C-alpha positions as CSV (number, residue, x, y, z in Angstrom):
1,X,-39.5,58.0,75.7
2,X,-38.9,57.6,72.7
3,X,-37.0,60.5,71.5
4,X,-34.3,59.4,74.8
5,X,-34.3,56.1,73.3
6,X,-33.0,57.4,70.0
7,X,-30.4,59.8,71.7
8,X,-28.3,57.2,72.3
9,X,-28.7,54.9,68.8
10,X,-25.3,55.6,67.9
11,X,-25.5,54.6,64.1
12,X,-29.5,52.6,62.5
13,X,-27.9,49.6,60.6
14,X,-29.4,47.4,64.1
15,X,-32.5,48.4,64.0
16,X,-32.8,48.7,59.9
17,X,-31.8,45.0,60.2
18,X,-33.9,44.5,63.2
19,X,-36.9,45.9,61.4
20,X,-36.3,44.2,57.7
21,X,-36.2,40.7,60.3
22,X,-39.7,41.8,61.8
23,X,-41.2,42.3,58.5
24,X,-40.1,38.9,57.4
25,X,-41.4,37.3,59.8
26,X,-45.1,39.3,59.6
27,X,-45.0,38.1,55.7
28,X,-44.0,34.5,56.5
29,X,-47.6,34.9,59.0
30,X,-49.8,35.9,55.5
31,X,-48.8,33.2,53.7
32,X,-49.0,31.3,57.0
33,X,-52.8,33.3,57.1
34,X,-53.7,32.3,53.7
35,X,-52.7,28.1,53.7
36,X,-55.4,28.3,56.6
37,X,-57.6,30.7,54.8
38,X,-57.5,28.2,51.9
39,X,-58.2,25.1,54.5
40,X,-60.9,26.6,56.9
41,X,-62.0,29.7,55.3
42,X,-62.1,33.3,56.5
43,X,-64.3,33.2,59.5
44,X,-62.4,29.9,61.5
45,X,-59.4,31.4,61.4
46,X,-59.3,35.0,62.3
47,X,-61.2,33.6,65.2
48,X,-59.6,31.1,66.3
49,X,-56.5,33.3,65.8
50,X,-58.2,35.8,67.9
51,X,-58.2,33.3,70.5
52,X,-55.1,31.9,70.7
53,X,-53.8,35.5,70.9
54,X,-56.2,37.1,73.6
55,X,-54.6,33.7,75.2
56,X,-50.9,34.4,75.1
57,X,-51.2,38.6,75.5
58,X,-53.2,37.7,78.8
59,X,-50.6,35.8,80.0
60,X,-48.2,38.7,79.5
61,X,-50.4,41.4,80.4
62,X,-51.3,38.9,84.3
63,X,-47.5,38.5,84.5
64,X,-46.7,42.1,85.1
65,X,-48.5,45.4,86.8
66,X,-51.9,45.7,85.7
67,X,-55.3,47.8,85.8
68,X,-58.5,47.5,84.6
69,X,-58.9,50.6,82.0
70,X,-61.9,53.0,82.3
71,X,-64.8,52.7,80.6
72,X,-63.6,55.2,78.1
73,X,-60.6,53.6,77.3
74,X,-62.3,50.3,76.8
75,X,-64.5,51.6,74.4
76,X,-61.9,52.8,72.6
77,X,-60.5,49.0,72.6
78,X,-63.9,47.6,71.2
79,X,-64.2,50.4,68.7
80,X,-60.6,49.3,66.9
81,X,-61.7,46.0,67.9
82,X,-64.2,46.1,65.3
83,X,-62.2,48.2,62.7
84,X,-59.7,45.7,63.0
85,X,-62.1,42.5,62.2
86,X,-63.2,44.0,59.4
87,X,-59.9,44.7,57.9
88,X,-58.7,40.9,59.1
89,X,-61.6,39.1,57.6
90,X,-62.4,41.2,54.3
91,X,-58.3,41.9,53.8
92,X,-57.4,37.6,54.1
93,X,-60.7,36.9,52.5
94,X,-59.1,38.8,49.1
95,X,-55.8,37.5,50.0
96,X,-57.7,34.0,49.7
97,X,-58.3,35.0,45.5
98,X,-55.5,37.0,45.1
99,X,-51.3,36.4,44.9
100,X,-49.9,36.9,48.1
101,X,-47.8,40.2,45.9
102,X,-50.6,41.6,44.6
103,X,-52.8,41.6,47.8
104,X,-49.3,43.0,50.4
105,X,-48.4,45.6,47.0
106,X,-52.4,46.9,47.2
107,X,-52.1,47.2,51.2
108,X,-49.5,49.4,50.9
109,X,-52.0,52.2,50.0
110,X,-53.1,52.4,53.6
111,X,-50.7,55.2,55.0
112,X,-51.8,57.5,51.6
113,X,-55.3,56.9,53.0
114,X,-54.1,57.3,56.5
115,X,-52.8,60.8,55.2
116,X,-56.6,61.8,54.2
117,X,-58.1,60.3,57.0
118,X,-55.7,62.3,59.6
119,X,-57.1,65.3,57.4
120,X,-60.6,64.8,57.8
121,X,-60.2,63.5,61.6
122,X,-57.5,65.5,62.8
123,X,-57.8,68.6,61.1
124,X,-54.0,68.2,59.7
125,X,-53.3,70.1,56.5
126,X,-52.1,67.7,53.3
127,X,-48.8,69.1,51.7
128,X,-49.0,69.4,47.8
129,X,-46.8,66.3,47.5
130,X,-48.6,64.3,49.4
131,X,-51.7,65.4,46.8
132,X,-49.4,64.2,44.3
133,X,-47.9,61.3,45.6
134,X,-52.1,60.0,46.2
135,X,-52.8,60.7,42.7
136,X,-49.4,58.4,42.1
137,X,-50.6,55.6,44.5
138,X,-54.1,55.5,42.6
139,X,-52.6,55.2,39.5
140,X,-50.2,52.4,40.3
141,X,-53.6,50.7,41.7
142,X,-55.2,51.2,38.3
143,X,-52.4,49.6,36.7
144,X,-53.5,46.2,39.0
145,X,-56.5,46.2,38.6
146,X,-56.2,46.4,34.8
147,X,-53.4,43.8,34.2
148,X,-56.1,41.7,35.9
149,X,-58.3,41.5,32.7
150,X,-55.9,39.7,30.5
151,X,-56.3,36.9,33.3
152,X,-59.7,35.4,31.9
153,X,-59.6,32.3,33.9
154,X,-59.6,34.5,37.0
155,X,-60.2,37.7,36.5
156,X,-63.9,37.7,38.9
157,X,-62.4,36.5,41.5
158,X,-59.6,38.3,41.3
159,X,-61.2,41.5,41.2
160,X,-63.8,40.9,44.0
161,X,-60.7,39.9,45.8
162,X,-59.1,43.6,44.6
163,X,-62.4,44.9,46.0
164,X,-61.8,43.5,49.3
165,X,-58.3,44.2,50.0
166,X,-58.6,48.4,49.1
167,X,-61.6,47.9,51.3
168,X,-59.9,46.9,54.2
169,X,-56.9,48.8,53.7
170,X,-59.5,52.2,54.3
171,X,-60.5,50.3,57.1
172,X,-57.0,50.0,57.8
173,X,-56.0,53.4,57.8
174,X,-58.7,54.3,60.2
175,X,-57.4,51.9,62.4
176,X,-54.0,53.5,62.3
177,X,-55.7,56.9,63.4
178,X,-57.5,54.9,66.4
179,X,-54.5,53.3,67.4
180,X,-52.6,56.5,67.4
181,X,-55.2,57.2,70.3
182,X,-54.9,54.0,71.8
183,X,-51.4,54.8,72.2
184,X,-51.8,57.8,74.1
185,X,-54.1,55.8,77.4
186,X,-52.8,51.8,77.1
187,X,-49.9,50.3,76.7
188,X,-48.7,48.0,74.3
189,X,-49.2,44.8,76.1
190,X,-53.3,45.7,77.2
191,X,-54.3,47.0,73.8
192,X,-52.5,43.8,72.4
193,X,-55.1,42.0,74.9
194,X,-57.9,43.8,75.0
195,X,-58.0,43.8,70.5
196,X,-57.7,40.8,70.3
197,X,-60.8,39.7,73.0
198,X,-62.6,42.3,71.6
199,X,-62.1,40.3,68.0
200,X,-62.7,37.2,69.3
201,X,-66.0,38.2,71.7
202,X,-67.7,39.4,67.6
203,X,-66.5,37.3,65.9
204,X,-68.0,34.5,68.9
205,X,-71.3,35.9,68.3
206,X,-72.1,34.2,65.1
207,X,-69.7,31.3,66.4
208,X,-73.1,28.8,66.5
209,X,-74.2,29.5,62.9
210,X,-70.4,29.7,61.3
211,X,-67.7,27.7,63.6
212,X,-66.2,24.6,63.8
213,X,-63.8,22.8,65.4
214,X,-60.1,23.3,64.0
215,X,-59.0,20.4,62.2
216,X,-55.6,19.1,64.7
217,X,-53.3,19.2,61.7
218,X,-53.7,22.9,61.6
219,X,-53.2,23.9,65.1
220,X,-49.5,23.8,64.9
221,X,-49.7,26.5,61.6
222,X,-52.0,28.6,64.0
223,X,-49.7,28.6,67.2
224,X,-46.5,29.5,63.9
225,X,-49.0,32.2,62.9
226,X,-49.5,33.6,66.3
227,X,-45.7,33.5,67.3
228,X,-44.9,35.1,64.3
229,X,-47.3,37.8,64.2
230,X,-46.1,38.8,68.0
231,X,-42.5,38.2,67.3
232,X,-42.7,40.3,64.2
233,X,-44.3,43.1,66.1
234,X,-41.7,43.0,68.9
235,X,-39.0,43.4,66.7
236,X,-40.1,46.5,64.6
237,X,-41.7,48.1,68.0
238,X,-37.7,47.3,68.7
239,X,-36.6,49.0,65.7
240,X,-39.0,52.2,65.5
241,X,-37.8,53.3,69.2
242,X,-34.1,53.2,68.2
243,X,-33.9,54.7,64.9
244,X,-35.7,57.3,63.1
245,X,-38.6,56.4,61.0
246,X,-36.7,58.0,57.8
247,X,-34.4,54.7,58.0
248,X,-36.7,52.1,58.4
249,X,-39.9,53.5,56.2
250,X,-38.2,51.3,53.4
251,X,-37.6,48.7,54.7
252,X,-41.2,48.0,55.4
253,X,-41.7,47.6,51.3
254,X,-39.2,44.9,51.3
255,X,-42.6,42.4,52.4
256,X,-43.3,43.3,49.1
257,X,-40.0,40.9,48.0
258,X,-40.9,38.1,50.7
259,X,-44.6,37.6,49.3
260,X,-43.0,37.7,45.6
261,X,-40.9,34.5,47.1
262,X,-43.4,33.2,49.2
263,X,-46.3,33.4,47.1
264,X,-43.7,31.5,44.6
265,X,-42.6,28.9,47.2
266,X,-45.9,27.9,48.6
267,X,-48.7,28.7,46.0
268,X,-46.7,28.3,43.0
269,X,-47.9,32.6,42.2
270,X,-46.5,33.8,39.2
271,X,-46.1,37.8,39.4
272,X,-46.8,39.5,36.7
273,X,-45.1,42.8,35.3
274,X,-48.5,45.2,36.0
275,X,-48.1,43.6,39.3
276,X,-44.2,45.0,39.5
277,X,-45.1,48.1,38.0
278,X,-47.8,49.0,39.6
279,X,-47.0,48.0,43.2
280,X,-43.4,50.1,42.7
281,X,-45.6,53.3,41.7
282,X,-47.1,52.5,44.9
283,X,-44.2,52.7,47.1
284,X,-42.8,55.4,45.3
285,X,-45.8,57.3,46.3
286,X,-46.1,56.3,50.1
287,X,-42.4,57.4,50.6
288,X,-43.0,60.7,48.9
289,X,-46.2,61.0,51.3
290,X,-44.1,59.8,54.2
291,X,-42.2,62.6,53.7
292,X,-44.7,64.9,54.5
293,X,-45.9,63.4,57.1
294,X,-43.5,60.8,58.6
295,X,-45.4,60.0,62.0
296,X,-48.6,58.0,59.8
297,X,-46.0,55.9,58.1
298,X,-44.3,54.6,61.7
299,X,-46.0,51.5,62.8
300,X,-48.1,51.2,65.6
301,X,-49.1,47.6,67.2
302,X,-49.8,45.8,64.5
303,X,-53.6,45.3,63.4
304,X,-53.1,42.2,61.0
C-alpha cells in the first residue's frame, strides 16, 4: 500500500513540510510533558496521559470496523506496552533533570541502537558504514556528557538524567523492533488503543501508593499533550506514506532546533557548545547509518 501511495506522489516537498510540522508538534509535546513532570512527577504525568490517550484512541477504535485481537497479538501489545512504559518513565524522568535540547540530542542515538538490536534479534547484517556511524554516535554522547563536568552546580543531577535518557533510548530501540512486528498484525488505531490501555493498567497497579488527583489547572496542559502527540503522529504517518524516507529522515533532526528554542523560551535553558557539537555528531552518524538500513530510520506509531 505504501508503494502505491509513493507512486502517486509527484514531489516530496509537501510531505517534507508536513513531516516538519509533525516534528514541531511533537517537540511542543516534549516541552509540555516537562512542565507536567516538574509539577506532579513522572509517574502521575505518564499515568494520566495514558488514561486520557486510551479514552481518545478507544473512541476512534469504536467508531470504525473492529475485531478483538487474537491472544498472540494481545501478548505482543502487552510486551510493547511494558517496554514503552519503561521508556516513558525513564526518558521524562531524565528530561526533568536535563536541558530540553540536551535530552533530545541524546535521544537521537536510538536508530544506532536499533541497528544493533536488528542484528541481534532479526539476524540482519550490519554494514561497515553503520559500525563507523555507531562509533561516531558514541563519541557524540561522550562530548555531551563531558561538557556536564564543567557545570558543578548540577553535575550530579545532569549525569543521572543523562543515564536515564540513554537507558530509555536503548529500550526505545527495542520498541522500534516490536513496533515493526506489531505493524504486520494490527492497524495503527488498535496499536494506539491497546498500547495506552496496557501502559495505564501496568502503571495503575502502583496507583494506591503513588497516584494523586491531577490539579484542575493541569488538565488543559494534559489535554494539550495528548492532542499534540496524536496530531504529530498523524502528520508524520501521512508524510511517510507519500514520500521516501531519504527525503524525510533529515527533517526529524529539526527537533533539536525546536528543543533549543522551546527550552530557552519556557525554561530559560542555555545551550552549551558541547551539546551542539555532540548532537551534531550524533545526527551525522544517524544519517550515515540510515543509508545502510533506511527502514530502521522510519518512524512507527510513536511511542512518546
